[in-house]
PDB file of C-alpha atoms in Angstrom:
ATOM      1  CA  VAL A 298     113.048 122.492  79.548  1.00 50.00           C
ATOM      2  CA  GLY A 299     116.602 122.776  81.474  1.00 60.00           C
ATOM      3  CA  ARG A 300     120.208 121.603  79.907  1.00 65.00           C
ATOM      4  CA  ARG A 301     123.016 119.915  81.510  1.00 72.00           C
ATOM      5  CA  TYR A 302     126.007 120.694  80.298  1.00 81.00           C
ATOM      6  CA  PHE A 303     129.204 119.978  82.551  1.00 86.00           C
ATOM      7  CA  ASP A 304     133.219 118.580  82.162  1.00 90.00           C
ATOM      8  CA  ILE A 305     134.585 115.306  82.649  1.00 91.00           C
ATOM      9  CA  PHE A 306     137.882 115.183  84.953  1.00 92.00           C
ATOM     10  CA  ILE A 307     139.424 111.124  85.781  1.00 91.00           C
ATOM     11  CA  GLN A 308     141.911 111.037  88.092  1.00 90.00           C
ATOM     12  CA  GLY A 309     142.868 114.439  87.614  1.00 90.00           C
ATOM     13  CA  ASP A 310     142.262 115.462  84.041  1.00 92.00           C
ATOM     14  CA  ARG A 311     139.744 116.554  82.323  1.00 94.00           C
ATOM     15  CA  LYS A 312     138.661 114.349  79.144  1.00 94.00           C
ATOM     16  CA  LEU A 313     135.246 116.339  77.919  1.00 93.00           C
ATOM     17  CA  LYS A 314     134.483 120.333  78.435  1.00 93.00           C
ATOM     18  CA  ASP A 315     130.832 121.877  78.697  1.00 89.00           C
ATOM     19  CA  PHE A 316     129.600 117.319  77.456  1.00 90.00           C
ATOM     20  CA  ASN A 317     125.746 118.185  76.765  1.00 87.00           C
ATOM     21  CA  ILE A 318     124.385 114.165  77.418  1.00 84.00           C
ATOM     22  CA  ARG A 319     121.101 115.065  75.801  1.00 82.00           C
ATOM     23  CA  GLU A 320     122.728 116.532  72.544  1.00 88.00           C
ATOM     24  CA  GLU A 321     125.401 114.075  72.307  1.00 90.00           C
ATOM     25  CA  ALA A 322     123.027 111.425  72.669  1.00 88.00           C
ATOM     26  CA  ASN A 323     120.170 112.595  70.405  1.00 90.00           C
ATOM     27  CA  GLY A 324     117.929 114.012  73.001  1.00 83.00           C
ATOM     28  CA  SER A 325     116.937 111.873  76.607  1.00 78.00           C
ATOM     29  CA  LEU A 326     115.765 108.138  77.122  1.00 82.00           C
ATOM     30  CA  ARG A 327     119.350 106.567  74.747  1.00 85.00           C
ATOM     31  CA  ALA A 328     122.358 105.337  75.404  1.00 86.00           C
ATOM     32  CA  LEU A 329     125.737 106.736  75.408  1.00 88.00           C
ATOM     33  CA  THR A 330     129.191 104.791  75.334  1.00 90.00           C
ATOM     34  CA  ARG A 331     132.033 107.653  75.874  1.00 89.00           C
ATOM     35  CA  SER A 332     135.218 106.048  75.841  1.00 90.00           C
ATOM     36  CA  PHE A 333     138.190 106.679  77.488  1.00 88.00           C
ATOM     37  CA  THR A 334     141.999 105.330  78.199  1.00 82.00           C
ATOM     38  CA  ALA A 335     145.486 105.236  79.234  1.00 68.00           C
ATOM     39  CA  VAL A 336     144.281 105.935  82.988  1.00 74.00           C
ATOM     40  CA  ASN A 337     147.260 105.729  85.679  1.00 83.00           C
ATOM     41  CA  VAL A 338     145.338 104.316  88.327  1.00 87.00           C
ATOM     42  CA  SER A 339     148.560 103.928  91.777  1.00 83.00           C
ATOM     43  CA  ASN A 340     146.099 104.393  94.652  1.00 85.00           C
ATOM     44  CA  GLY A 341     143.488 101.929  93.892  1.00 87.00           C
ATOM     45  CA  VAL A 342     140.646 103.926  93.683  1.00 89.00           C
ATOM     46  CA  LEU A 343     139.626 105.089  90.228  1.00 88.00           C
ATOM     47  CA  ASP A 344     138.249 108.680  90.080  1.00 89.00           C
ATOM     48  CA  ILE A 345     135.270 109.924  88.662  1.00 89.00           C
ATOM     49  CA  HIS A 346     133.856 113.661  88.685  1.00 88.00           C
ATOM     50  CA  LEU A 347     131.578 115.688  86.438  1.00 85.00           C
ATOM     51  CA  LEU A 348     131.493 118.804  87.038  1.00 83.00           C
ATOM     52  CA  TRP A 349     128.724 121.597  86.525  1.00 76.00           C
ATOM     53  CA  MET A 350     130.442 124.631  85.417  1.00 71.00           C
ATOM     54  CA  GLY A 351     128.079 127.031  85.727  1.00 70.00           C
ATOM     55  CA  LYS A 352     127.152 126.684  82.355  1.00 63.00           C
ATOM     56  CA  GLY A 353     123.567 125.705  80.682  1.00 58.00           C
ATOM     57  CA  THR A 354     120.431 125.658  83.126  1.00 57.00           C
ATOM     58  CA  CYS A 355     119.826 125.296  86.883  1.00 57.00           C
ATOM     59  CA  CYS A 356     116.636 126.417  87.748  1.00 60.00           C
ATOM     60  CA  ALA A 357     113.268 124.871  85.971  1.00 56.00           C
ATOM     61  CA  PRO A 358     111.892 123.539  86.091  1.00 57.00           C
ATOM     62  CA  PHE A 359     113.711 123.049  89.875  1.00 57.00           C
ATOM     63  CA  ARG A 360     116.870 123.764  91.797  1.00 57.00           C
ATOM     64  CA  SER A 361     118.913 120.864  90.796  1.00 56.00           C
ATOM     65  CA  PHE A 362     122.319 120.799  89.677  1.00 53.00           C
ATOM     66  CA  GLY A 363     124.556 118.104  87.746  1.00 54.00           C
ATOM     67  CA  PRO A 364     124.283 115.729  85.045  1.00 60.00           C
ATOM     68  CA  LEU A 365     121.870 112.775  84.694  1.00 66.00           C
ATOM     69  CA  ILE A 366     123.646 109.100  84.261  1.00 75.00           C
ATOM     70  CA  SER A 367     122.335 106.232  84.899  1.00 75.00           C
ATOM     71  CA  ALA A 368     125.449 103.882  84.447  1.00 78.00           C
ATOM     72  CA  ILE A 369     129.335 104.319  84.341  1.00 82.00           C
ATOM     73  CA  GLN A 370     130.395 101.331  83.378  1.00 81.00           C
ATOM     74  CA  VAL A 371     133.982 100.611  84.204  1.00 79.00           C
TER      75      VAL A 371
END
């Protein structure tokens, strides 16, 4: 129904721009794996941000924001 595009930031660096998880996974309810390496964690905290950047749908079928992610493996 709605489209969800977002940017992925790891440790403040944008790793993916306008990422559409449904399109990348070829549909809903499908696993998708993306790997990122060479991340420098200096304070003991790994920062991962999935930010809706104002693209796609925010109000259909109801008002909500953000990606639908089930799990992140580190």
